[in-house]
Each structure stands twice: as structure tokens, then as C-alpha cells.
CSV table of C-alpha atoms in Angstrom, one decimal:
chain,number,residue,atom,x,y,z
A,497,UNK,CA,-50.7,300.8,190.8
A,498,UNK,CA,-51.2,297.4,192.5
A,499,UNK,CA,-48.5,294.8,192.3
A,500,UNK,CA,-49.3,291.8,190.0
A,501,UNK,CA,-48.8,288.5,191.7
A,502,UNK,CA,-49.0,284.9,190.4
A,503,UNK,CA,-51.9,284.2,192.9
A,504,UNK,CA,-54.2,286.8,191.3
A,505,UNK,CA,-56.8,285.6,188.8
A,506,UNK,CA,-56.2,286.5,185.2
A,507,UNK,CA,-59.3,288.6,185.3
A,508,UNK,CA,-58.0,290.6,188.3
A,509,UNK,CA,-54.7,291.1,186.5
A,510,UNK,CA,-56.4,292.3,183.3
A,511,UNK,CA,-58.6,294.8,185.2
A,512,UNK,CA,-55.6,296.1,187.2
A,513,UNK,CA,-53.1,296.3,184.4
A,514,UNK,CA,-54.7,295.7,180.9
A,515,UNK,CA,-51.4,296.1,179.1
A,516,UNK,CA,-50.5,292.6,180.4
A,517,UNK,CA,-52.9,291.2,177.8
A,518,UNK,CA,-50.4,291.2,174.9
A,519,UNK,CA,-47.9,289.4,177.0
A,520,UNK,CA,-50.4,286.7,177.7
A,521,UNK,CA,-51.5,286.5,174.1
A,522,UNK,CA,-47.9,286.2,172.9
A,523,UNK,CA,-47.4,283.4,175.3
A,524,UNK,CA,-50.3,281.5,173.9
A,525,UNK,CA,-52.7,282.3,176.7
A,526,UNK,CA,-55.8,283.8,175.0
A,527,UNK,CA,-57.1,284.7,178.5
A,528,UNK,CA,-59.0,288.0,177.7
A,529,UNK,CA,-61.8,286.0,176.1
A,530,UNK,CA,-61.6,282.9,178.3
A,531,UNK,CA,-64.3,282.3,180.9
A,532,UNK,CA,-61.7,280.6,183.1
A,533,UNK,CA,-59.9,283.9,183.4
A,534,UNK,CA,-62.3,285.0,186.2
A,535,UNK,CA,-61.5,282.0,188.5
A,536,UNK,CA,-58.0,280.8,187.4
A,537,UNK,CA,-54.9,282.2,188.9
A,538,UNK,CA,-52.0,283.2,186.7
A,539,UNK,CA,-49.9,280.4,188.2
A,540,UNK,CA,-52.6,277.8,187.5
A,541,UNK,CA,-53.0,279.0,183.9
A,542,UNK,CA,-49.2,278.9,183.4
A,543,UNK,CA,-49.1,275.4,184.7
A,544,UNK,CA,-52.0,274.3,182.4
A,545,UNK,CA,-50.2,275.9,179.4
A,546,UNK,CA,-46.9,274.3,180.4
A,547,UNK,CA,-45.2,277.7,181.0
A,548,UNK,CA,-42.6,278.8,183.4
A,549,UNK,CA,-44.4,281.1,185.9
A,550,UNK,CA,-41.3,282.9,186.9
A,551,UNK,CA,-40.3,283.8,183.3
A,552,UNK,CA,-43.9,285.0,182.7
A,553,UNK,CA,-43.8,287.1,185.9
A,554,UNK,CA,-40.5,288.6,184.7
A,555,UNK,CA,-42.1,289.7,181.5
A,556,UNK,CA,-45.0,291.2,183.4
A,557,UNK,CA,-42.7,293.0,185.8
A,558,UNK,CA,-40.8,294.5,182.9
A,559,UNK,CA,-43.9,296.5,182.0
A,560,UNK,CA,-43.6,298.6,185.2
């Protein structure tokens, strides 16, 4: 399975690893239904939502 990076768009992440969706939802990022998910990187979304990208990446990495 492909590695998830903070530079990937949220849409790419959800297509690659759909089980990331609950982590995003729990963090307050309702990305699966958001049109911005197709063009916004995970890092950009985290910044817009005031989240620590490294902490979010740690949670995603824990799914592996």
C-alpha cells in the first residue's frame, strides 16, 4: 500500500486508504464530503483547521 504523505490531497489519501476518514472526521475535518478535498493537501487542510500536521500524521501512521 502506498505511503500517505502530508503533500497528498485529501482525495488521494481517501482513495488510497479509506480507513483514514474516521481520523479526519474525529479531528473535525469533514473532508470526505468537501469539494476542497480534491485539490487541498492534508498539510493545507490541517493548517486551515488549526491542527498540528505532525500529530495528525502520527495518527494516520498508526493505522498501518
